[in-house]
Structures are given as structure tokens and as C-alpha cells.
GROMACS .gro file of C-alpha atoms in nm:
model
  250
    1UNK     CA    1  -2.689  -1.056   0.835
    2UNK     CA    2  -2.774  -0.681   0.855
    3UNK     CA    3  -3.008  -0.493   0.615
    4UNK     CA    4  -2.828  -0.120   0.606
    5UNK     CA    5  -2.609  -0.177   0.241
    6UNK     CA    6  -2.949  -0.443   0.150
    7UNK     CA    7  -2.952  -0.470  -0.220
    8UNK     CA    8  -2.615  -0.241  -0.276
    9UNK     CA    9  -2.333  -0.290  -0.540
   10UNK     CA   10  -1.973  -0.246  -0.361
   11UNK     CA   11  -1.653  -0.251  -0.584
   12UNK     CA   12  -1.326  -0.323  -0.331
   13UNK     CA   13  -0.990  -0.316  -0.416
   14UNK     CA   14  -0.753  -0.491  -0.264
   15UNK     CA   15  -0.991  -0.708  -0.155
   16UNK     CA   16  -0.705  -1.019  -0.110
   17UNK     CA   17  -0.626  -0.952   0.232
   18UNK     CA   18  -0.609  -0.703   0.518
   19UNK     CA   19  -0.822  -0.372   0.568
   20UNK     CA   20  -0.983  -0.515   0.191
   21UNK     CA   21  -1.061  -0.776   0.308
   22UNK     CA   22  -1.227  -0.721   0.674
   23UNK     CA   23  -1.437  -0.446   0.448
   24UNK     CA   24  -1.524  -0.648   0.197
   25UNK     CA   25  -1.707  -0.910   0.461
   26UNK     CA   26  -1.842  -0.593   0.635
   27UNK     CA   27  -1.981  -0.464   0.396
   28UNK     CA   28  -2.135  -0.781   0.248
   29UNK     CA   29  -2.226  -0.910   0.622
   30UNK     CA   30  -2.457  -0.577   0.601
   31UNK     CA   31  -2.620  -0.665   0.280
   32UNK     CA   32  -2.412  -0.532  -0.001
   33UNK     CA   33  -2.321  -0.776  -0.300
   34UNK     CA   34  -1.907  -0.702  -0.276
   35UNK     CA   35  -1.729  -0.718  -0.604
   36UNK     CA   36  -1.381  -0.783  -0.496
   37UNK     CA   37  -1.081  -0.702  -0.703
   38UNK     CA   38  -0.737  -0.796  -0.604
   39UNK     CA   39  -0.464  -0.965  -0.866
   40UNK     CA   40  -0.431  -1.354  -0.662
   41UNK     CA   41  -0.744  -1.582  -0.728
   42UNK     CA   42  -0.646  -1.767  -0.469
   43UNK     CA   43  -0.640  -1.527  -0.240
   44UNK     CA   44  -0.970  -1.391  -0.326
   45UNK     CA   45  -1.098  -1.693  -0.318
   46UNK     CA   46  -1.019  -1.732   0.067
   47UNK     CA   47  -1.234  -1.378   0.115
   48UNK     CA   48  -1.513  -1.517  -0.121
   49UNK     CA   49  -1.526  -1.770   0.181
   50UNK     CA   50  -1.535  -1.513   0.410
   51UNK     CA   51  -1.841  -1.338   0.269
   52UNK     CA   52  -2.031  -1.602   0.204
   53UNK     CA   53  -1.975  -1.744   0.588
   54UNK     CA   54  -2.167  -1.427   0.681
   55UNK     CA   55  -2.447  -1.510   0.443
   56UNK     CA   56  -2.307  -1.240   0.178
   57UNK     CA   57  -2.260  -1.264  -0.198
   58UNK     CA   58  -1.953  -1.179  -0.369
   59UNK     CA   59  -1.783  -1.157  -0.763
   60UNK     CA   60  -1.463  -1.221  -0.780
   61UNK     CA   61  -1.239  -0.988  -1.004
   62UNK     CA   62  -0.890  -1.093  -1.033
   63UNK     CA   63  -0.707  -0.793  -1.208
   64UNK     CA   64  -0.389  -0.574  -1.185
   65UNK     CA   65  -0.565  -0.210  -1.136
   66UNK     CA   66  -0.211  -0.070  -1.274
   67UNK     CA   67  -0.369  -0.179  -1.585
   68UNK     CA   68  -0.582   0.098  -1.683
   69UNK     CA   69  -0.759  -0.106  -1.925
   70UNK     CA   70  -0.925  -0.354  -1.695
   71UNK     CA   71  -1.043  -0.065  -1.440
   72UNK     CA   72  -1.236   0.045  -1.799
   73UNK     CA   73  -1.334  -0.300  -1.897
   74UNK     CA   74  -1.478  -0.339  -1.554
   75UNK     CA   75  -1.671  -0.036  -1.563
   76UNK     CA   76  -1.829  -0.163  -1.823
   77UNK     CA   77  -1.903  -0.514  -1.720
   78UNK     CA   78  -2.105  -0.352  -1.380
   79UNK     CA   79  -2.297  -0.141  -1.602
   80UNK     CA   80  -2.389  -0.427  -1.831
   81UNK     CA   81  -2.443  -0.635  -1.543
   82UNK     CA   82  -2.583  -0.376  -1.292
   83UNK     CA   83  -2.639  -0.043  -1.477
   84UNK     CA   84  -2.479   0.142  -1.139
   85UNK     CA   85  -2.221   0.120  -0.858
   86UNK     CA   86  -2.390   0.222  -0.492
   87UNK     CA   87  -2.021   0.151  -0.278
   88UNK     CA   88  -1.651   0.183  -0.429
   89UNK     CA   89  -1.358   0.150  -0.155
   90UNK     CA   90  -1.041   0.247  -0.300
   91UNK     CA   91  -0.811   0.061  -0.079
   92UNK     CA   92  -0.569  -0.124  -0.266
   93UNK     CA   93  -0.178   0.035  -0.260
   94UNK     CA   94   0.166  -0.067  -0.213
   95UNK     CA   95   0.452   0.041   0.071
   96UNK     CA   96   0.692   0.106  -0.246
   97UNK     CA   97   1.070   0.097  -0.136
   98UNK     CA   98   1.205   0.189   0.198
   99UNK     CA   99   1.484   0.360   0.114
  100UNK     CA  100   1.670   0.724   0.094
  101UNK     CA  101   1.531   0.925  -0.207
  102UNK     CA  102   1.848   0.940  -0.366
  103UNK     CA  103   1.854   0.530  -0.404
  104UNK     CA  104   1.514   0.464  -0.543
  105UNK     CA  105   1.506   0.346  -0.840
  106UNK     CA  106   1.285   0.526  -1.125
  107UNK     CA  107   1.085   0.197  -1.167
  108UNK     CA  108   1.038   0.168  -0.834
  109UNK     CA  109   0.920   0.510  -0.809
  110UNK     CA  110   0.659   0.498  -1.084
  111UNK     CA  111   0.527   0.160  -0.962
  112UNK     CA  112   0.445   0.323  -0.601
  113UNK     CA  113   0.287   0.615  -0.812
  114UNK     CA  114   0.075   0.426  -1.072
  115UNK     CA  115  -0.046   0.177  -0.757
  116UNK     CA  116  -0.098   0.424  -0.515
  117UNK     CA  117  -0.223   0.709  -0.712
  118UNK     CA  118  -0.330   0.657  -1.074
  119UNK     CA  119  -0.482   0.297  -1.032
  120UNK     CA  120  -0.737   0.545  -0.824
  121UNK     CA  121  -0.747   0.824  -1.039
  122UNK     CA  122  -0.865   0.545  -1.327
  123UNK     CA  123  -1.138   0.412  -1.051
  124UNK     CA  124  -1.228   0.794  -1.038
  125UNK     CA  125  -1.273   0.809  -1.430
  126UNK     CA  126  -1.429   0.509  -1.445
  127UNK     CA  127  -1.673   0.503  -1.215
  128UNK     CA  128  -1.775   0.841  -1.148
  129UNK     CA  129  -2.120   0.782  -1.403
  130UNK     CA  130  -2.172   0.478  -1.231
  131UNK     CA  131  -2.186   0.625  -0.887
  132UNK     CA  132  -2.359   0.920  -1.016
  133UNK     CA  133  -2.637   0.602  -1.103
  134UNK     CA  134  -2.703   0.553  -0.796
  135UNK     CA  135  -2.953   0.688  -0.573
  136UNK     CA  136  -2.696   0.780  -0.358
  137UNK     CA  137  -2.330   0.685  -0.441
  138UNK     CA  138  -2.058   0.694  -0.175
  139UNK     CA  139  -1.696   0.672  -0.236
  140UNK     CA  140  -1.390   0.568   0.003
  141UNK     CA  141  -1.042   0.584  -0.006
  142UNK     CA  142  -0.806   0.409   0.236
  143UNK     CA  143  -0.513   0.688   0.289
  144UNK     CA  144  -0.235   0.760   0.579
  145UNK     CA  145  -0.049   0.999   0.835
  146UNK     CA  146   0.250   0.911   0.651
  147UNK     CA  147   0.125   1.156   0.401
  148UNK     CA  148   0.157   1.434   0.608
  149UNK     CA  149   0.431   1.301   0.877
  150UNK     CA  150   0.693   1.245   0.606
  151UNK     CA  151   0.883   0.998   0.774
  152UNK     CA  152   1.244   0.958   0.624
  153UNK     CA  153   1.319   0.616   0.395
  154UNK     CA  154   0.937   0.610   0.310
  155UNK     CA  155   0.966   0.860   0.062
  156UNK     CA  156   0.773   0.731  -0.231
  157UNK     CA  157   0.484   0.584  -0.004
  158UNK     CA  158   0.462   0.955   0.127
  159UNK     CA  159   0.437   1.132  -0.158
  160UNK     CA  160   0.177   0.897  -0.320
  161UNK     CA  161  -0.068   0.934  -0.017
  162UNK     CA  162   0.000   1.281  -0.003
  163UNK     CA  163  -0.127   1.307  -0.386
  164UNK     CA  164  -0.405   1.081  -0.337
  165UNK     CA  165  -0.553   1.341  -0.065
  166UNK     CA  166  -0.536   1.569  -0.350
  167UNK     CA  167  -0.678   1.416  -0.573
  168UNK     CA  168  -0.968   1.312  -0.350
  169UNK     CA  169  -1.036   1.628  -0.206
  170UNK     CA  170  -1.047   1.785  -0.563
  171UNK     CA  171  -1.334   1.551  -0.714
  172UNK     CA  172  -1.530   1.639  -0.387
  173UNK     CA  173  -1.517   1.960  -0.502
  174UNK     CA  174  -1.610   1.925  -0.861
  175UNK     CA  175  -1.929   1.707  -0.746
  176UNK     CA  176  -2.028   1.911  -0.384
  177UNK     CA  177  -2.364   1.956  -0.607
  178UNK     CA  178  -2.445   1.615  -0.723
  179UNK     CA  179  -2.550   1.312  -0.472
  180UNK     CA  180  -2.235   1.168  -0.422
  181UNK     CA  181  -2.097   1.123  -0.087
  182UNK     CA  182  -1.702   1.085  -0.121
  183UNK     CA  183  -1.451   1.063   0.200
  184UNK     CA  184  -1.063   0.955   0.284
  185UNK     CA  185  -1.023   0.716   0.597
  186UNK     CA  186  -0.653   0.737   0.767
  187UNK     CA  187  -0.707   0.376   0.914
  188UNK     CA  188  -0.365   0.426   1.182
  189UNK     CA  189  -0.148   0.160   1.290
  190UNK     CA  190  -0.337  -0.201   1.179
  191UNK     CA  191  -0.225  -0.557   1.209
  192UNK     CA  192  -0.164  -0.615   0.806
  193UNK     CA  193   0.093  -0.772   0.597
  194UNK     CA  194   0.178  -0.406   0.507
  195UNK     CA  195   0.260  -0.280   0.825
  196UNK     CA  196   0.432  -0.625   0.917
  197UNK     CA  197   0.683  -0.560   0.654
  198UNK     CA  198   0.712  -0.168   0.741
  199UNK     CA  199   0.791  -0.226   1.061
  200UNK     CA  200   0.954  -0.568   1.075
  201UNK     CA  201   1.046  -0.569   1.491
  202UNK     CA  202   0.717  -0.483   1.558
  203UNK     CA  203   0.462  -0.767   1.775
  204UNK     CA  204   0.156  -0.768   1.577
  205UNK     CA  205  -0.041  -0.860   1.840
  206UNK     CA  206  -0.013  -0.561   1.991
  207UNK     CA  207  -0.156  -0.372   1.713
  208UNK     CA  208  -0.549  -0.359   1.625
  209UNK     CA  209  -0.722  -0.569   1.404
  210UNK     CA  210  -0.869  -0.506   1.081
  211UNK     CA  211  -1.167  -0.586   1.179
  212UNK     CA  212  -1.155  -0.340   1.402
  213UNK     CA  213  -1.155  -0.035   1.218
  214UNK     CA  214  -1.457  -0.155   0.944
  215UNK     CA  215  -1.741  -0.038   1.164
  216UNK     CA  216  -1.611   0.312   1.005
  217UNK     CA  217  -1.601   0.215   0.663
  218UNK     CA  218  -1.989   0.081   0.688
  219UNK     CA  219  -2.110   0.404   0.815
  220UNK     CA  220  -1.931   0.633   0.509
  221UNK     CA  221  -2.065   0.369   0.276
  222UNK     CA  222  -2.406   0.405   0.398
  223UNK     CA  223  -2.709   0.550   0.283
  224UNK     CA  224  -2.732   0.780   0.627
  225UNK     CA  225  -2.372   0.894   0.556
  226UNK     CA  226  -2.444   1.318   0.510
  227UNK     CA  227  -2.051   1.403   0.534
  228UNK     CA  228  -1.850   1.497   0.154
  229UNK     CA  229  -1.466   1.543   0.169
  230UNK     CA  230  -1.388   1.422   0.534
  231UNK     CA  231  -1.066   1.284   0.632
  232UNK     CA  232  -1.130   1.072   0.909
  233UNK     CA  233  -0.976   0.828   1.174
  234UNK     CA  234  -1.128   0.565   1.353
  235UNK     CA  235  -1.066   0.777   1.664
  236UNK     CA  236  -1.294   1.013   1.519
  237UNK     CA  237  -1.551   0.772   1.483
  238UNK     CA  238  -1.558   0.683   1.847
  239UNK     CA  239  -1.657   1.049   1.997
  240UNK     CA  240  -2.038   1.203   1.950
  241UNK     CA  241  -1.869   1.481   1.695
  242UNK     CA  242  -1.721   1.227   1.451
  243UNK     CA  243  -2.018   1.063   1.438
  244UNK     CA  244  -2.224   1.424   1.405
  245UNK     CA  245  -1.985   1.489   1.128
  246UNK     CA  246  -2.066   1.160   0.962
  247UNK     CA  247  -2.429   1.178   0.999
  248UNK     CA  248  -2.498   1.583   0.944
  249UNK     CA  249  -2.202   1.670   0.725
  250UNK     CA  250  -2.071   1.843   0.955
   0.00000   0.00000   0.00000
């Protein structure tokens, strides 16, 4: 078990399965205490197993973070329980419907919006004092090139990862003076059960692992982490200037 996140408080969503889920265990393998949030006990109870077989600790938070309420509530159970927040990934999301604009339906819409977008606006609003507890906060949000690329039929996915940069990028800016260390990873193409059902045709195997891509993660969530308002790749993290821009804020 690694010592880098020792002592640490992590909040993950979508902690159930996929990129969550290979963070969560990364994050705990290096010493963080991972509360994991995700809406299927079951499911969380399968990482729970995961983080403990790398000697980690974990509390399980079964929740629906379209409920504004419980992001609240749980904002103030970790400060009862904790009195700060060190680590919060904002990963959880939804692909929404794959279809032309014109045959979404407005319930459809608003669910991709309120998953996708305000669930992590409420984590923002939430947990911003919390962070600001810390000695040194860091914040990360799981993102993608679909927000820029546009790609037809994924309309509503688009346009919700498109506003989520936004809405990143514009708390950076209103704390670029306090401690907080707050970046966007763009993960790419990743064996999960989202991309399975994007791209139905597609041989998983091929594609890289979760696991793969959490080495990333653990650097932006660590204490050495000097970069604020980076949107990064994992490609990025493999050449000496991603990891300059990681490590001087550069």
C-alpha cells in the first residue's frame, strides 16, 4: 500500500463500476480513505472489496446525486464526521440518448443535463468549504472529446460535457487565489460499460483498461499536484511536459 494520499478523505462518484471504480482502489491503494457514492449497494459493495483487497478503507454511500438533497446531506455528514474533504473526483455521468436532436425527448434531455452537469455543479456547492478545509484540496472531473468533436446522434451527451468544461474552468477562476488545486481529465477511448453500449460493434479488448488511465488521476489528486484548470489526457501524462505541467503548474 502506498503512502502519497496517507491519511486523505476522497469523495468518488460513480464509484459502482468503471473509471470510478479503478480510481476509487487507486486512490485508496495509495492511502486515501475513499468514500464511494454510486446509487447500487450491491455494486458498491463489489468495489468496497476491491479497496479493501489493497489494504484500503472505504464508506459506502449509496445515493442518486440527481438528488440535490443528498449531495447537501452528505456534505454535512463528512464535516460531522471529518470536518474536511482532501480528494473529490467528479466522475459519475450518463451517455443520455443516441439519437437525432429533433427525437429526444425533453425528459431525456434534462436527465443527461441534471446527471452530467448539475449533479456536479451541487458537488461544487457543496463541497467547495470542505475542500477549502483542507490543507490542500484538489478537485477532478472526468470529462470528454465528445464535448468538443460534436459527433452527430450524441447530442445531449455533447452538450453536457461541453457545459461541464465550463463550469469547471469558471470555479478555477473564482478560486486561482485560494489552495485549491482543481483539473478536468478527458480519459479517451476506455473499456467501460459506457463505451460498450456507445459503440456496441466495438471488441473491448482492444480498448485500454481502466486501470490504465488511474496513474493520472493519483497524481492531480496529490499533494505535489501544482497545476489549476488543466484539461488533460492520459497521453499528456506520458511525455516530460505533461508531467512538468502537473508538477509546476505549468
Amino acid at each position: 500500500m502506498g503512502e502519497r494520499l496517507d491519511k486523505q478523505i476522497a469523495l468518488i462518484t460513480g464509484a459502482s463500476r468503471g473509471i470510478g471504480r479503478a480510481v476509487a482502489v487507486a486512490l485508496a491503494a495509495e492511502g486515501a480513505h475513499v468514500i464511494l457514492v454510486a446509487r447500487t449497494v450491491a455494486d458498491l459493495e463489489e468495489t468496497d472489496d476491491l479497496v479493501r483487497s489493497v489494504g484500503g478503507t472505504a464508506t459506502l454511500t449509496p445515493l442518486d446525486i440527481t438528488e440535490g438533497d443528498s449531495i447537501d446531506r452528505l456534505g454535512g455528514i463528512i464535516y460531522e464526521r471529518w470536518g474536511k474533504l482532501d480528494i473529490l473526483v467528479g466522475n459519475a455521468g450518463v451517455l443520455g440518448p443516441l439519437s437525432p436532436l429533433s427525437h429526444v425527448s425533453p425528459d431525456a434531455f434534462s436527465q443527461t443535463i441534471e446527471a452530467n452537469l448539475t449533479a456536479n455543479w451541487q458537488l461544487i456547492r457543496s463541497m467547495e468549504t470542505l475542500l477549502l478545509q483542507s490543507q490542500g484540496g484538489r478537485a477532478i472531473f472526468t470529462t470528454s472529446d465528445a464535448a468538443h468533436k460534436c459527433r452527430p446522434y450524441w447530442g445531449p451527451y455533447s452538450v453536457t460535457k461541453a457545459a461541464l468544461n465550463a463550469l469547471v474552468k469558471t470555479w478555477v477562476h473564482e478560486t486561482r487565489d485560494t489552495s485549491l488545486r482543481i483539473n478536468i481529465i478527458s480519459p479517451g477511448t476506455v473499456r467501460t460499460g459506457m463505451r460498450a453500449k456507445a459503440m456496441p460493434g466495438e471488441d473491448p479488448s482492444s480498448l485500454p483498461t481502466a486501470e490504465s488511465i488511474t496513474p493520472l488521476f493519483v497524481e492531480l489528486a496529490a499533494p505535489t499536484c501544482a497545476c489549476h484548470g488543466l484539461c488533460i489526457t492520459p497521453e499528456d501524462y506520458k511525455t516530460p511536459q505533461g508531467l512538468r505541467r502537473i508538477h509546476e503548474g505549468l
